[in-house]
């Protein structure tokens, strides 16, 4: 093998291309002097020495006693009183507790209720927790659904949302009720509710008498009630919580409906005056305690839809939902306790509180307690007029009408010789010339449910009925409408007086304020706008959110 002689690597003519590319190139550097290496070693030693000193200091100080910083005192909870344990008061307590936990605000809630149980106007009686037919606690008690109608839970969307939040899973059943209007001689108007269940024969008879007013009235509530049902969807984007009832109405798009009279809406929709007087007026008296001529368009739609749809779906327990909301709120509950007076007093240089004077039923002793904020969640008590001087805004009370409610059981049904037909729900026509004197002031006679009990080892089935009236109904009238004077047919009666049964819903453009002072709130302002359990629940939630927003602002200033 021949080898070609190569050039010397140190030859200046050698180029990079002549060198082997895989071999690294080495550059000549001068070696460091011994003195430089000694300086580096000394610096490293000094660094390690300093680190050792620092560790030693930390070890020594860790064994020395340290001064103990005094613990910061836990802030006292904000005392809030809620007067009234109806749906509005319970919803306010439940919402306040939820918001306080989310925003880390310490609160202490106390609810005053003059009745023996929670529920407001859905509670009957004064001496026992529940009312049982024949006073027999083995029977099912009188429930809110027995008072208002079987679809109380289904027809109130806000209440249904609370049922979901409490874990309730009510099973609803399709149902219907035969409705008749009694003209003093016989049941002249006979349909099935909901109206979609009415037979063609019944429809044809009513169309022949009232013409197109029948279906025009049926369509009347559709758009209006669709707007009102948006209460469950109102959020921060919509303006929640609302400082005024007016702002809430604007958000729902119901300004025209609250300003317009019901009779004007009927005229605009070509509903005859005959149909208005003979059919609509009994329906509005049953639902609102008012004539069509008195109420606004929104109230008219509420009454018509409630009468038609209230029997459509039965099921669920409103009482159990309210009880669970009450438990979840963690509020202290003072039942059978009436608030006697309220005073706003200065207790230090920069702090004022509300002094609540109360008395428990059966006791002569007055109790006094202090609260920083008050939510009044009941119809305004005229005995508290002195406190109005301490409000920043004038107190505008909602107006109400009272009613009597009578439950009774009978071995027989309603008298066919008295009424002719005996549908499950009878609405007497409000006409002195039409209604017999015995039924003067009676707005409804309704079958509620069947009840079974054992008498002398025999199973007996009886009927439970409800009567709504402006005055108390005596036993003689009850017997005459049941069984033509049969003394033994009626087996049990319970009468109740409801002092604030119906808030009056006039056409109006202004509404009472919900905030009466910096520390006093009033939910009943909502009852000048709508009369429903949904409205009461929403009012409680709205006021609770307004109060919590104020508490957060005060907290940020401290």
JSON list of N, CA, C and O in Angstrom, two decimals, residues 1 21 25 84 97 140 155 193 251 290 306 334 342-343 359 390 450 517 529 532 546 550:
[
{"chain": "A", "resi": 1, "resn": "UNK", "atom": "N", "xyz": [0.85, -1.18, 0.00]},
{"chain": "A", "resi": 1, "resn": "UNK", "atom": "CA", "xyz": [0.00, 0.00, 0.00]},
{"chain": "A", "resi": 1, "resn": "UNK", "atom": "C", "xyz": [0.89, 1.22, 0.00]},
{"chain": "A", "resi": 1, "resn": "UNK", "atom": "O", "xyz": [1.85, 1.31, 0.74]},
{"chain": "A", "resi": 21, "resn": "UNK", "atom": "N", "xyz": [-12.28, 16.30, 9.83]},
{"chain": "A", "resi": 21, "resn": "UNK", "atom": "CA", "xyz": [-13.41, 17.01, 10.47]},
{"chain": "A", "resi": 21, "resn": "UNK", "atom": "C", "xyz": [-13.85, 16.37, 11.75]},
{"chain": "A", "resi": 21, "resn": "UNK", "atom": "O", "xyz": [-14.48, 17.00, 12.56]},
{"chain": "A", "resi": 25, "resn": "UNK", "atom": "N", "xyz": [-10.69, 20.39, 17.61]},
{"chain": "A", "resi": 25, "resn": "UNK", "atom": "CA", "xyz": [-9.58, 21.32, 17.48]},
{"chain": "A", "resi": 25, "resn": "UNK", "atom": "C", "xyz": [-9.17, 21.78, 18.85]},
{"chain": "A", "resi": 25, "resn": "UNK", "atom": "O", "xyz": [-10.00, 22.12, 19.69]},
{"chain": "A", "resi": 84, "resn": "UNK", "atom": "N", "xyz": [-91.62, 37.40, 61.41]},
{"chain": "A", "resi": 84, "resn": "UNK", "atom": "CA", "xyz": [-92.53, 36.68, 60.53]},
{"chain": "A", "resi": 84, "resn": "UNK", "atom": "C", "xyz": [-91.88, 35.43, 59.97]},
{"chain": "A", "resi": 84, "resn": "UNK", "atom": "O", "xyz": [-90.82, 35.51, 59.34]},
{"chain": "A", "resi": 97, "resn": "UNK", "atom": "N", "xyz": [-78.18, 33.04, 55.26]},
{"chain": "A", "resi": 97, "resn": "UNK", "atom": "CA", "xyz": [-77.21, 32.03, 55.71]},
{"chain": "A", "resi": 97, "resn": "UNK", "atom": "C", "xyz": [-76.31, 31.60, 54.56]},
{"chain": "A", "resi": 97, "resn": "UNK", "atom": "O", "xyz": [-75.09, 31.49, 54.72]},
{"chain": "A", "resi": 140, "resn": "UNK", "atom": "N", "xyz": [-104.20, 12.34, 58.21]},
{"chain": "A", "resi": 140, "resn": "UNK", "atom": "CA", "xyz": [-103.33, 13.33, 57.58]},
{"chain": "A", "resi": 140, "resn": "UNK", "atom": "C", "xyz": [-103.81, 14.72, 57.98]},
{"chain": "A", "resi": 140, "resn": "UNK", "atom": "O", "xyz": [-105.02, 14.99, 57.94]},
{"chain": "A", "resi": 155, "resn": "UNK", "atom": "N", "xyz": [-97.42, 24.78, 40.65]},
{"chain": "A", "resi": 155, "resn": "UNK", "atom": "CA", "xyz": [-97.72, 26.05, 39.96]},
{"chain": "A", "resi": 155, "resn": "UNK", "atom": "C", "xyz": [-96.85, 27.21, 40.42]},
{"chain": "A", "resi": 155, "resn": "UNK", "atom": "O", "xyz": [-96.98, 28.31, 39.88]},
{"chain": "A", "resi": 193, "resn": "UNK", "atom": "N", "xyz": [-111.42, 21.83, 34.96]},
{"chain": "A", "resi": 193, "resn": "UNK", "atom": "CA", "xyz": [-110.13, 22.51, 35.05]},
{"chain": "A", "resi": 193, "resn": "UNK", "atom": "C", "xyz": [-109.02, 21.47, 35.23]},
{"chain": "A", "resi": 193, "resn": "UNK", "atom": "O", "xyz": [-109.15, 20.58, 36.07]},
{"chain": "A", "resi": 251, "resn": "UNK", "atom": "N", "xyz": [-87.63, 44.96, 34.98]},
{"chain": "A", "resi": 251, "resn": "UNK", "atom": "CA", "xyz": [-86.82, 43.81, 34.55]},
{"chain": "A", "resi": 251, "resn": "UNK", "atom": "C", "xyz": [-87.68, 42.67, 34.03]},
{"chain": "A", "resi": 251, "resn": "UNK", "atom": "O", "xyz": [-87.30, 41.95, 33.12]},
{"chain": "A", "resi": 290, "resn": "UNK", "atom": "N", "xyz": [-111.22, 40.13, 45.30]},
{"chain": "A", "resi": 290, "resn": "UNK", "atom": "CA", "xyz": [-111.56, 41.41, 44.69]},
{"chain": "A", "resi": 290, "resn": "UNK", "atom": "C", "xyz": [-112.39, 41.21, 43.42]},
{"chain": "A", "resi": 290, "resn": "UNK", "atom": "O", "xyz": [-112.33, 40.16, 42.77]},
{"chain": "A", "resi": 306, "resn": "UNK", "atom": "N", "xyz": [-104.76, 30.72, 37.78]},
{"chain": "A", "resi": 306, "resn": "UNK", "atom": "CA", "xyz": [-104.79, 29.91, 38.99]},
{"chain": "A", "resi": 306, "resn": "UNK", "atom": "C", "xyz": [-106.04, 29.04, 39.04]},
{"chain": "A", "resi": 306, "resn": "UNK", "atom": "O", "xyz": [-105.97, 27.86, 39.37]},
{"chain": "A", "resi": 334, "resn": "UNK", "atom": "N", "xyz": [-88.53, 31.65, 67.47]},
{"chain": "A", "resi": 334, "resn": "UNK", "atom": "CA", "xyz": [-89.31, 31.95, 68.67]},
{"chain": "A", "resi": 334, "resn": "UNK", "atom": "C", "xyz": [-90.78, 31.98, 68.29]},
{"chain": "A", "resi": 334, "resn": "UNK", "atom": "O", "xyz": [-91.32, 33.00, 67.85]},
{"chain": "A", "resi": 342, "resn": "UNK", "atom": "N", "xyz": [-90.81, 48.34, 68.75]},
{"chain": "A", "resi": 342, "resn": "UNK", "atom": "CA", "xyz": [-89.45, 48.43, 68.20]},
{"chain": "A", "resi": 342, "resn": "UNK", "atom": "C", "xyz": [-88.91, 49.83, 68.48]},
{"chain": "A", "resi": 342, "resn": "UNK", "atom": "O", "xyz": [-89.61, 50.82, 68.24]},
{"chain": "A", "resi": 343, "resn": "UNK", "atom": "N", "xyz": [-87.69, 49.90, 68.97]},
{"chain": "A", "resi": 343, "resn": "UNK", "atom": "CA", "xyz": [-87.05, 51.19, 69.26]},
{"chain": "A", "resi": 343, "resn": "UNK", "atom": "C", "xyz": [-85.62, 51.17, 68.75]},
{"chain": "A", "resi": 343, "resn": "UNK", "atom": "O", "xyz": [-84.89, 50.20, 68.96]},
{"chain": "A", "resi": 359, "resn": "UNK", "atom": "N", "xyz": [-93.41, 39.49, 73.64]},
{"chain": "A", "resi": 359, "resn": "UNK", "atom": "CA", "xyz": [-94.07, 38.73, 74.71]},
{"chain": "A", "resi": 359, "resn": "UNK", "atom": "C", "xyz": [-94.53, 37.39, 74.14]},
{"chain": "A", "resi": 359, "resn": "UNK", "atom": "O", "xyz": [-95.13, 37.32, 73.09]},
{"chain": "A", "resi": 390, "resn": "UNK", "atom": "N", "xyz": [-88.93, 56.73, 62.83]},
{"chain": "A", "resi": 390, "resn": "UNK", "atom": "CA", "xyz": [-87.50, 56.48, 62.77]},
{"chain": "A", "resi": 390, "resn": "UNK", "atom": "C", "xyz": [-87.06, 55.98, 61.40]},
{"chain": "A", "resi": 390, "resn": "UNK", "atom": "O", "xyz": [-85.89, 55.65, 61.20]},
{"chain": "A", "resi": 450, "resn": "UNK", "atom": "N", "xyz": [-110.98, 12.58, 50.12]},
{"chain": "A", "resi": 450, "resn": "UNK", "atom": "CA", "xyz": [-111.68, 11.59, 50.92]},
{"chain": "A", "resi": 450, "resn": "UNK", "atom": "C", "xyz": [-110.81, 11.18, 52.10]},
{"chain": "A", "resi": 450, "resn": "UNK", "atom": "O", "xyz": [-109.59, 11.15, 52.00]},
{"chain": "A", "resi": 517, "resn": "UNK", "atom": "N", "xyz": [-85.01, 52.08, 56.20]},
{"chain": "A", "resi": 517, "resn": "UNK", "atom": "CA", "xyz": [-83.89, 52.81, 56.79]},
{"chain": "A", "resi": 517, "resn": "UNK", "atom": "C", "xyz": [-82.63, 51.99, 56.52]},
{"chain": "A", "resi": 517, "resn": "UNK", "atom": "O", "xyz": [-82.71, 50.93, 55.90]},
{"chain": "A", "resi": 529, "resn": "UNK", "atom": "N", "xyz": [-97.57, 44.22, 44.47]},
{"chain": "A", "resi": 529, "resn": "UNK", "atom": "CA", "xyz": [-97.26, 43.87, 43.08]},
{"chain": "A", "resi": 529, "resn": "UNK", "atom": "C", "xyz": [-97.85, 42.50, 42.70]},
{"chain": "A", "resi": 529, "resn": "UNK", "atom": "O", "xyz": [-98.48, 42.35, 41.65]},
{"chain": "A", "resi": 532, "resn": "UNK", "atom": "N", "xyz": [-98.70, 35.78, 45.75]},
{"chain": "A", "resi": 532, "resn": "UNK", "atom": "CA", "xyz": [-98.43, 34.36, 45.53]},
{"chain": "A", "resi": 532, "resn": "UNK", "atom": "C", "xyz": [-97.30, 33.94, 46.46]},
{"chain": "A", "resi": 532, "resn": "UNK", "atom": "O", "xyz": [-96.55, 34.76, 46.97]},
{"chain": "A", "resi": 546, "resn": "UNK", "atom": "N", "xyz": [-79.97, 42.29, 49.39]},
{"chain": "A", "resi": 546, "resn": "UNK", "atom": "CA", "xyz": [-79.72, 43.71, 49.60]},
{"chain": "A", "resi": 546, "resn": "UNK", "atom": "C", "xyz": [-79.02, 43.95, 50.94]},
{"chain": "A", "resi": 546, "resn": "UNK", "atom": "O", "xyz": [-78.06, 44.73, 51.03]},
{"chain": "A", "resi": 550, "resn": "UNK", "atom": "N", "xyz": [-75.11, 45.36, 51.80]},
{"chain": "A", "resi": 550, "resn": "UNK", "atom": "CA", "xyz": [-74.82, 46.46, 52.71]},
{"chain": "A", "resi": 550, "resn": "UNK", "atom": "C", "xyz": [-73.83, 46.03, 53.79]},
{"chain": "A", "resi": 550, "resn": "UNK", "atom": "O", "xyz": [-72.90, 46.79, 54.12]}
]
